[in-house]
Coordinates of N, CA and C and ligand atoms in Angstrom, one line a residue:
X1 N 30.9 185.2 26.8 CA 32.0 186.0 27.5 C 33.4 185.5 26.9
X2 N 34.2 186.3 26.4 CA 35.5 185.9 25.9 C 36.6 186.9 26.4
X3 N 37.6 186.3 27.2 CA 38.6 187.1 27.8 C 37.9 188.2 28.7
X4 N 36.9 187.9 29.4 CA 36.2 188.9 30.2 C 35.3 189.9 29.5
X5 N 35.3 189.8 28.1 CA 34.5 190.7 27.3 C 33.1 190.1 27.0
X6 N 32.1 190.8 27.4 CA 30.7 190.2 27.1 C 30.4 190.5 25.6
X7 N 29.9 189.4 25.0 CA 29.6 189.6 23.5 C 28.1 189.5 23.4
X8 N 27.6 190.3 22.4 CA 26.2 190.2 22.1 C 26.0 189.9 20.6
X9 N 24.8 189.3 20.3 CA 24.6 188.9 18.9 C 23.8 190.0 18.2
X10 N 24.2 190.3 17.0 CA 23.4 191.3 16.2 C 23.1 190.6 14.8
X11 N 22.0 191.0 14.2 CA 21.7 190.5 12.9 C 22.1 191.5 11.8
X12 N 22.7 191.0 10.7 CA 23.2 191.9 9.7 C 22.8 191.4 8.3
X13 N 22.4 192.3 7.5 CA 22.3 191.9 6.0 C 22.6 193.1 5.2
X14 N 22.4 192.9 3.9 CA 22.8 194.0 2.9 C 21.6 195.0 2.7
X15 N 20.5 194.9 3.4 CA 19.4 195.7 3.2 C 18.5 195.2 2.1
X16 N 17.5 195.9 1.7 CA 16.6 195.5 0.7 C 17.0 195.9 -0.7
X17 N 17.2 194.9 -1.6 CA 17.7 195.2 -2.9 C 17.3 194.0 -3.9
X18 N 18.0 193.9 -5.0 CA 17.7 192.9 -6.0 C 18.3 191.6 -5.5
X19 N 17.7 190.8 -4.6 CA 18.2 189.6 -4.1 C 19.0 189.9 -2.8
X20 N 19.2 188.8 -2.0 CA 19.9 188.9 -0.7 C 21.4 188.8 -1.0
X21 N 22.0 189.9 -1.4 CA 23.4 189.8 -1.8 C 24.3 190.6 -0.8
X22 N 25.6 190.2 -0.8 CA 26.6 191.0 -0.1 C 27.8 191.1 -1.0
X23 N 28.5 192.3 -1.0 CA 29.6 192.5 -1.8 C 30.9 192.2 -1.0
X24 N 32.1 192.2 -1.7 CA 33.3 191.8 -1.1 C 33.7 192.7 0.1
X25 N 33.4 194.0 -0.1 CA 33.8 195.0 1.0 C 33.0 194.6 2.3
X26 N 31.7 194.3 2.0 CA 30.9 193.9 3.2 C 31.3 192.6 3.9
X27 N 31.7 191.7 3.1 CA 32.2 190.4 3.6 C 33.5 190.6 4.4
X28 N 34.4 191.5 3.9 CA 35.6 191.8 4.6 C 35.4 192.5 5.9
X29 N 34.4 193.4 5.9 CA 34.1 194.1 7.1 C 33.5 193.1 8.2
X30 N 32.7 192.2 7.7 CA 32.1 191.3 8.7 C 33.2 190.4 9.3
X31 N 34.1 189.9 8.4 CA 35.2 189.0 8.8 C 36.2 189.8 9.8
X32 N 36.2 191.1 9.7 CA 37.1 191.9 10.6 C 36.7 191.6 12.1
X33 N 35.4 191.3 12.3 CA 34.9 191.1 13.7 C 34.8 189.6 14.0
X34 N 35.5 188.8 13.3 CA 35.4 187.3 13.6 C 36.8 186.8 13.8
X35 N 36.9 185.8 14.7 CA 38.2 185.1 14.9 C 38.2 184.0 13.8
X36 N 39.4 183.5 13.5 CA 39.4 182.4 12.5 C 38.6 181.2 12.7
X37 N 38.4 180.9 14.0 CA 37.6 179.6 14.3 C 36.2 179.9 14.6
X38 N 35.8 181.2 14.4 CA 34.4 181.5 14.7 C 33.5 181.2 13.4
X39 N 32.2 181.0 13.7 CA 31.3 180.7 12.6 C 30.2 181.8 12.5
X40 N 29.7 181.9 11.3 CA 28.7 182.9 11.0 C 27.4 182.2 10.8
X41 N 26.3 182.6 11.4 CA 25.1 181.9 11.3 C 24.2 182.6 10.2
X42 N 23.8 181.8 9.2 CA 22.9 182.3 8.2 C 21.5 181.8 8.5
X43 N 20.6 182.8 8.8 CA 19.2 182.3 9.2 C 18.3 182.2 7.9
X44 N 17.2 181.6 8.2 CA 16.3 181.4 7.0 C 15.6 182.8 6.7
X45 N 15.9 183.8 7.5 CA 15.3 185.0 7.2 C 16.2 186.1 6.6
X46 N 17.2 185.6 5.8 CA 18.1 186.6 5.1 C 18.8 187.5 6.0
X47 N 19.2 186.9 7.1 CA 20.1 187.6 8.1 C 21.3 186.8 8.5
X48 N 22.4 187.5 8.8 CA 23.6 186.8 9.4 C 23.7 187.2 10.8
X49 N 23.9 186.2 11.7 CA 24.1 186.5 13.1 C 25.6 186.7 13.4
X50 N 26.0 187.8 14.0 CA 27.4 188.1 14.2 C 27.5 188.4 15.7
X51 N 28.5 187.9 16.4 CA 28.7 188.2 17.8 C 29.8 189.3 17.9
X52 N 29.5 190.4 18.6 CA 30.4 191.5 18.8 C 30.5 191.9 20.3
X53 N 31.7 192.5 20.6 CA 31.8 192.9 22.1 C 30.8 194.0 22.4
X54 N 30.1 193.8 23.5 CA 29.0 194.7 23.8 C 29.5 196.1 24.0
X55 N 30.7 196.2 24.6 CA 31.1 197.6 24.9 C 31.6 198.4 23.7
X56 N 31.6 197.7 22.5 CA 32.0 198.4 21.3 C 30.8 198.4 20.3
X57 N 29.7 198.1 20.8 CA 28.5 197.8 19.9 C 28.3 199.0 19.0
X58 N 28.2 200.3 19.5 CA 27.8 201.4 18.7 C 28.8 201.7 17.6
X59 N 30.1 201.6 17.9 CA 31.1 201.9 16.9 C 31.2 200.8 15.8
X60 N 31.0 199.6 16.3 CA 31.1 198.5 15.3 C 29.9 198.6 14.3
X61 N 28.7 198.9 14.9 CA 27.5 199.0 14.0 C 27.7 200.2 13.0
X62 N 28.3 201.3 13.5 CA 28.6 202.4 12.6 C 29.5 202.0 11.5
X63 N 30.5 201.2 11.8 CA 31.5 200.7 10.8 C 30.8 199.8 9.8
X64 N 30.0 198.9 10.3 CA 29.2 198.0 9.4 C 28.3 198.8 8.5
X65 N 27.7 199.8 9.0 CA 26.8 200.6 8.2 C 27.5 201.4 7.1
X66 N 28.8 201.7 7.4 CA 29.6 202.5 6.5 C 29.8 201.8 5.2
X67 N 29.7 200.5 5.1 CA 29.8 199.8 3.9 C 28.5 199.2 3.4
X68 N 27.4 199.8 3.9 CA 26.1 199.5 3.4 C 25.4 198.4 4.1
X69 N 26.0 197.8 5.1 CA 25.3 196.8 5.9 C 24.2 197.4 6.8
X70 N 23.2 196.6 7.0 CA 22.1 197.1 7.9 C 22.1 196.1 9.1
X71 N 22.0 196.7 10.3 CA 22.0 195.9 11.5 C 20.7 195.9 12.3
X72 N 20.3 194.8 12.8 CA 19.1 194.7 13.5 C 19.3 193.9 14.9
X73 N 18.4 194.2 15.8 CA 18.5 193.4 17.1 C 18.1 191.9 16.9
X74 N 18.6 191.0 17.7 CA 18.2 189.6 17.7 C 17.3 189.3 18.9
X75 N 16.2 188.6 18.7 CA 15.4 188.2 19.8 C 13.9 188.5 19.4
X76 N 13.2 188.9 20.4 CA 11.7 189.1 20.2 C 11.5 190.5 19.6
X77 N 11.8 190.7 18.4 CA 11.6 191.9 17.6 C 11.0 191.6 16.3
X78 N 10.5 192.7 15.6 CA 10.1 192.5 14.2 C 11.4 192.3 13.4
X79 N 11.4 191.2 12.6 CA 12.6 190.9 11.8 C 12.6 191.9 10.6
X80 N 13.8 191.9 10.0 CA 13.9 192.7 8.7 C 13.0 192.1 7.7
X81 N 12.4 192.9 6.8 CA 11.4 192.4 5.9 C 12.0 191.4 4.9
X82 N 11.4 190.2 4.8 CA 11.8 189.2 3.8 C 11.2 189.6 2.5
X83 N 12.0 189.7 1.5 CA 11.4 190.2 0.2 C 11.7 189.2 -0.9
X84 N 11.0 189.4 -2.0 CA 11.3 188.6 -3.3 C 12.5 189.3 -3.9
X85 N 12.9 188.9 -5.1 CA 14.1 189.5 -5.7 C 13.8 190.6 -6.6
X86 N 12.6 191.1 -6.7 CA 12.2 192.3 -7.5 C 12.6 192.1 -8.9
X87 N 12.3 190.9 -9.5 CA 12.9 190.6 -10.8 C 12.3 191.5 -11.9
X88 N 11.1 192.1 -11.7 CA 10.5 192.9 -12.7 C 10.9 194.3 -12.6
X89 N 11.8 194.7 -11.7 CA 12.2 196.1 -11.7 C 11.8 196.8 -10.4
X90 N 12.7 197.7 -10.0 CA 12.6 198.4 -8.7 C 11.2 199.1 -8.5
X91 N 10.8 199.9 -9.5 CA 9.6 200.7 -9.3 C 8.4 199.9 -9.5
X92 N 8.4 199.0 -10.6 CA 7.2 198.2 -10.9 C 6.9 197.3 -9.7
X93 N 7.9 196.8 -9.0 CA 7.6 195.9 -7.9 C 7.6 196.5 -6.5
X94 N 7.7 197.9 -6.5 CA 7.5 198.6 -5.2 C 8.7 198.5 -4.2
X95 N 9.9 198.4 -4.7 CA 11.1 198.3 -3.8 C 11.1 199.5 -2.8
X96 N 10.8 200.8 -3.3 CA 10.9 201.9 -2.3 C 9.8 201.7 -1.2
X97 N 8.7 201.1 -1.5 CA 7.7 200.9 -0.5 C 8.2 199.8 0.5
X98 N 8.8 198.7 0.0 CA 9.4 197.7 0.9 C 10.4 198.3 1.8
X99 N 11.3 199.2 1.2 CA 12.3 199.8 2.1 C 11.7 200.7 3.2
X100 N 10.7 201.4 2.8 CA 10.1 202.3 3.8 C 9.4 201.5 4.9
X101 N 8.7 200.4 4.5 CA 8.0 199.6 5.4 C 9.0 199.0 6.4
X102 N 10.1 198.5 5.8 CA 11.2 197.9 6.7 C 11.7 199.0 7.6
X103 N 12.0 200.2 7.1 CA 12.5 201.2 8.0 C 11.6 201.5 9.2
X104 N 10.3 201.4 8.9 CA 9.3 201.8 10.0 C 9.2 200.7 11.0
X105 N 9.3 199.4 10.6 CA 8.9 198.3 11.5 C 10.0 197.5 12.0
X106 N 11.1 197.3 11.3 CA 12.1 196.3 11.7 C 12.7 196.7 13.0
X107 N 12.8 195.8 13.9 CA 13.5 196.1 15.2 C 12.5 196.5 16.3
X108 N 11.2 196.7 16.0 CA 10.2 197.0 17.1 C 10.1 195.8 18.0
X109 N 10.1 196.0 19.3 CA 9.9 195.0 20.3 C 8.5 194.4 20.3
X110 N 8.4 193.1 20.2 CA 7.1 192.4 20.2 C 7.1 191.2 21.1
X111 N 6.0 190.6 21.5 CA 6.0 189.4 22.4 C 6.8 188.3 21.9
X112 N 6.9 188.0 20.6 CA 7.6 186.9 20.1 C 8.1 187.3 18.6
X113 N 9.3 186.8 18.2 CA 9.8 187.2 16.9 C 8.7 187.2 15.8
X114 N 8.7 188.3 15.1 CA 7.6 188.5 14.1 C 8.2 188.6 12.7
X115 N 7.7 187.8 11.8 CA 8.2 187.8 10.5 C 7.3 188.4 9.5
X116 N 7.8 189.4 8.8 CA 6.9 190.1 7.8 C 7.6 189.9 6.4
X117 N 6.8 189.5 5.4 CA 7.3 189.2 4.1 C 6.6 190.1 3.1
X118 N 7.4 190.5 2.0 CA 6.9 191.3 1.0 C 7.2 190.7 -0.4
X119 N 6.2 190.8 -1.3 CA 6.4 190.2 -2.6 C 5.9 191.2 -3.6
X120 N 6.6 191.3 -4.7 CA 6.3 192.4 -5.7 C 5.3 192.1 -6.7
X121 N 4.8 190.8 -6.7 CA 3.7 190.5 -7.7 C 3.0 189.2 -7.2
X122 N 1.9 188.9 -7.8 CA 1.1 187.7 -7.2 C 1.8 186.4 -7.4
X123 N 3.0 186.3 -8.1 CA 3.7 185.0 -8.1 C 4.2 184.7 -6.7
X124 N 4.5 185.7 -5.9 CA 4.7 185.5 -4.5 C 6.0 184.8 -4.1
X125 N 7.1 185.1 -4.8 CA 8.4 184.5 -4.4 C 8.8 184.8 -2.9
X126 N 8.3 185.9 -2.4 CA 8.7 186.3 -1.0 C 7.9 185.5 0.0
X127 N 7.0 184.6 -0.4 CA 6.2 183.7 0.4 C 5.4 184.5 1.5
X128 N 4.7 185.5 1.1 CA 4.0 186.3 2.1 C 2.9 185.5 2.8
X129 N 2.3 184.5 2.1 CA 1.2 183.8 2.7 C 1.7 182.9 3.9
X130 N 3.0 182.6 4.0 CA 3.4 181.8 5.0 C 4.1 182.5 6.2
X131 N 4.0 183.8 6.1 CA 4.6 184.7 7.2 C 3.6 185.2 8.2
X132 N 4.0 185.7 9.3 CA 3.1 186.3 10.3 C 2.3 187.4 9.6
X133 N 3.0 188.3 8.9 CA 2.3 189.3 8.2 C 2.9 189.3 6.7
X134 N 2.0 189.3 5.7 CA 2.5 189.2 4.4 C 1.9 190.3 3.5
X135 N 2.7 190.9 2.7 CA 2.3 191.9 1.8 C 2.5 191.5 0.3
X136 N 1.4 191.6 -0.5 CA 1.6 191.3 -1.9 C 1.2 192.5 -2.7
X137 N 2.1 192.9 -3.6 CA 1.7 194.1 -4.5 C 1.0 193.5 -5.7
X138 N -0.2 194.1 -5.9 CA -1.0 193.8 -7.1 C -1.3 195.0 -7.9
X139 N -0.7 195.1 -9.1 CA -0.7 196.4 -9.9 C -0.2 197.5 -9.0
X140 N -1.0 198.6 -8.7 CA -0.4 199.7 -8.0 C -0.8 199.7 -6.5
X141 N -1.4 198.6 -6.0 CA -1.9 198.6 -4.7 C -1.3 197.3 -3.9
X142 N -1.7 197.2 -2.7 CA -1.1 196.2 -1.8 C -2.2 195.4 -1.0
X143 N -2.1 194.1 -1.0 CA -2.9 193.2 -0.3 C -2.2 192.8 1.0
X144 N -2.9 192.6 2.1 CA -2.3 192.3 3.4 C -2.9 191.0 3.9
X145 N -2.0 190.1 4.3 CA -2.3 188.8 4.9 C -1.8 188.7 6.3
X146 N -2.5 188.0 7.2 CA -2.0 187.8 8.5 C -2.1 186.3 8.9
X147 N -1.3 185.9 9.8 CA -1.5 184.6 10.5 C -0.9 183.4 9.8
X148 N -0.1 183.6 8.8 CA 0.6 182.4 8.1 C 1.5 181.7 9.1
X149 N 1.7 180.4 8.9 CA 2.6 179.7 9.7 C 3.4 178.7 8.8
X150 N 4.7 178.9 8.7 CA 5.4 178.1 7.7 C 5.9 176.7 8.3
X151 N 6.1 176.7 9.7 CA 6.7 175.5 10.3 C 5.6 174.6 10.9
X152 N 6.0 173.3 11.0 CA 5.2 172.4 11.8 C 4.2 171.6 10.9
X153 N 3.7 170.6 11.5 CA 2.7 169.8 10.8 C 1.4 170.5 10.6
X154 N 1.2 171.6 11.5 CA 0.0 172.4 11.4 C 0.2 173.7 10.6
X155 N 1.2 173.6 9.7 CA 1.5 174.8 8.9 C 0.2 175.3 8.2
X156 N 0.1 176.7 8.1 CA -1.2 177.2 7.5 C -0.8 178.4 6.6
X157 N -1.7 178.7 5.7 CA -1.5 180.0 4.9 C -2.2 181.1 5.7
X158 N -1.8 182.3 5.5 CA -2.4 183.4 6.2 C -3.7 183.8 5.5
X159 N -4.5 184.7 6.2 CA -5.8 185.1 5.6 C -5.6 186.5 5.1
X160 N -6.3 186.8 4.0 CA -6.4 188.2 3.5 C -7.2 189.0 4.4
X161 N -6.7 190.1 4.9 CA -7.5 191.0 5.7 C -7.8 192.3 5.1
X162 N -7.0 192.8 4.2 CA -7.2 194.0 3.5 C -6.7 194.0 2.1
X163 N -7.4 194.7 1.2 CA -7.0 194.7 -0.2 C -6.9 196.1 -0.7
X164 N -6.1 196.3 -1.8 CA -6.1 197.6 -2.5 C -5.6 198.7 -1.6
X165 N -4.6 198.5 -0.8 CA -4.1 199.6 0.1 C -3.1 200.4 -0.7
X166 N -3.1 201.7 -0.4 CA -2.1 202.6 -0.9 C -0.8 202.4 -0.1
X167 N 0.4 202.9 -0.5 CA 1.5 202.7 0.4 C 1.3 203.3 1.8
X168 N 0.7 204.5 1.9 CA 0.5 205.1 3.2 C -0.4 204.2 4.1
X169 N -1.5 203.7 3.4 CA -2.4 202.9 4.2 C -1.7 201.6 4.6
X170 N -0.9 201.1 3.8 CA -0.2 199.9 4.1 C 0.7 200.1 5.3
X171 N 1.6 201.2 5.3 CA 2.5 201.4 6.4 C 1.6 201.6 7.7
X172 N 0.6 202.4 7.6 CA -0.2 202.7 8.8 C -0.9 201.4 9.4
X173 N -1.4 200.6 8.5 CA -2.1 199.3 8.9 C -1.1 198.4 9.6
X174 N 0.0 198.2 8.9 CA 1.0 197.2 9.5 C 1.5 197.7 10.8
X175 N 1.8 199.0 10.9 CA 2.2 199.6 12.2 C 1.2 199.4 13.3
X176 N -0.1 199.6 12.9 CA -1.2 199.4 13.9 C -1.3 197.9 14.3
X177 N -1.2 197.0 13.4 CA -1.2 195.6 13.7 C -0.1 195.2 14.7
X178 N 1.1 195.7 14.5 CA 2.2 195.4 15.4 C 2.0 196.1 16.7
X179 N 1.4 197.3 16.8 CA 1.1 197.9 18.0 C 0.0 197.1 18.8
X180 N -1.0 196.6 18.1 CA -2.0 195.8 18.8 C -1.4 194.5 19.4
X181 N -0.5 193.9 18.6 CA 0.1 192.7 19.1 C 1.0 193.0 20.3
X182 N 1.8 194.1 20.2 CA 2.6 194.4 21.3 C 1.8 194.7 22.6
X183 N 0.7 195.3 22.4 CA -0.1 195.6 23.6 C -0.9 194.5 24.2
X184 N -1.5 193.6 23.3 CA -2.4 192.6 23.7 C -1.8 191.2 23.7
X185 N -0.7 191.0 23.0 CA -0.1 189.7 23.0 C 0.5 189.3 24.3
X186 N 0.4 188.0 24.7 CA 1.0 187.6 25.9 C 2.5 187.4 25.7
X187 N 3.3 187.4 26.8 CA 4.7 187.2 26.7 C 5.0 185.9 25.9
X188 N 5.9 185.9 24.9 CA 6.3 184.8 24.1 C 5.1 184.1 23.3
X189 N 4.0 184.8 23.2 CA 2.9 184.3 22.4 C 3.2 184.6 20.9
X190 N 3.3 183.5 20.1 CA 3.6 183.6 18.7 C 2.4 184.4 18.0
X191 N 2.7 185.1 16.9 CA 1.7 185.9 16.3 C 0.5 185.1 15.8
X192 N 0.7 183.9 15.2 CA -0.4 183.1 14.7 C -1.3 182.7 15.8
X193 N -0.7 182.4 17.0 CA -1.5 182.0 18.2 C -2.3 183.2 18.7
X194 N -1.7 184.3 18.6 CA -2.4 185.6 19.1 C -3.6 185.8 18.2
X195 N -3.4 185.7 16.9 CA -4.5 185.9 15.9 C -5.6 184.9 16.2
X196 N -5.3 183.7 16.5 CA -6.3 182.7 16.7 C -7.1 183.0 18.0
X197 N -6.3 183.5 19.0 CA -6.9 183.8 20.3 C -7.9 185.0 20.2
X198 N -7.4 186.1 19.6 CA -8.3 187.3 19.6 C -9.3 187.2 18.4
X199 N -8.9 186.5 17.3 CA -9.8 186.5 16.1 C -9.5 187.6 15.2
X200 N -9.6 187.3 13.9 CA -9.3 188.3 12.8 C -10.2 189.5 12.9
X201 N -11.5 189.2 13.2 CA -12.5 190.3 13.2 C -12.1 191.3 14.3
X202 N -11.7 190.8 15.5 CA -11.3 191.7 16.6 C -10.0 192.5 16.2
X203 N -9.1 191.8 15.5 CA -7.9 192.5 15.1 C -8.3 193.6 14.1
X204 N -9.1 193.3 13.2 CA -9.5 194.4 12.2 C -10.2 195.5 12.9
X205 N -11.1 195.2 13.8 CA -11.8 196.3 14.5 C -10.9 197.1 15.4
X206 N -9.7 196.6 15.8 CA -8.8 197.3 16.7 C -7.9 198.3 15.9
X207 N -8.0 198.2 14.6 CA -7.0 199.0 13.8 C -7.6 200.4 13.5
Ligands
SF4_301 S1 7.3 187.9 -6.6 FE1 7.1 188.6 -8.7 S2 8.5 190.4 -8.9 FE2 9.1 189.3 -7.0 S3 10.7 187.9 -7.7 FE3 8.8 186.8 -7.8 S4 8.1 187.0 -9.9 FE4 9.7 188.6 -9.5

């Protein structure tokens, strides 16, 4: 609360492209909503957290979007897709598919923050194996991993649950996994714990 105005946090980034970049116009627009002594938080998930007055949320988001920024909710939602840098080219590495997947799932409410990563080839710079849900493009199709855990002494790589998916099959399967987690996950139950509790076989048979 500042001068009686309630502030809310939103997550902002430049959308999916060649690397996590922001241009000068976007930086100027972000700074318009910051006081000189305020700080901007850069998360490990290629998002910036910005605090804005709640009563002006809609108009500020519209203004941020007018310079190509993309805004997402903060909290227990599907995060924006973490991607690799698409170094081998937009089409070859499936950037349109990554954008469409992000459009469909980012911001969906879930029991606990859900991280989804996309990588354009098996080199795996987007670290899909260490994310809750990971997508790896291999030639013209997509492999899907679940249950990766990047943090802690018990960090684990995810398990491959589906191979050779078309883009439509990929969107559909990821949306269904998120729906199952939303329906069957306990409040604040992390995705990797959820997968351990219900088992991968049960997850696959629920899709
Ligand atoms: S995963 Fe492949 S396409 Fe993506 S940045 Fe790494 S090497 Fe390039």
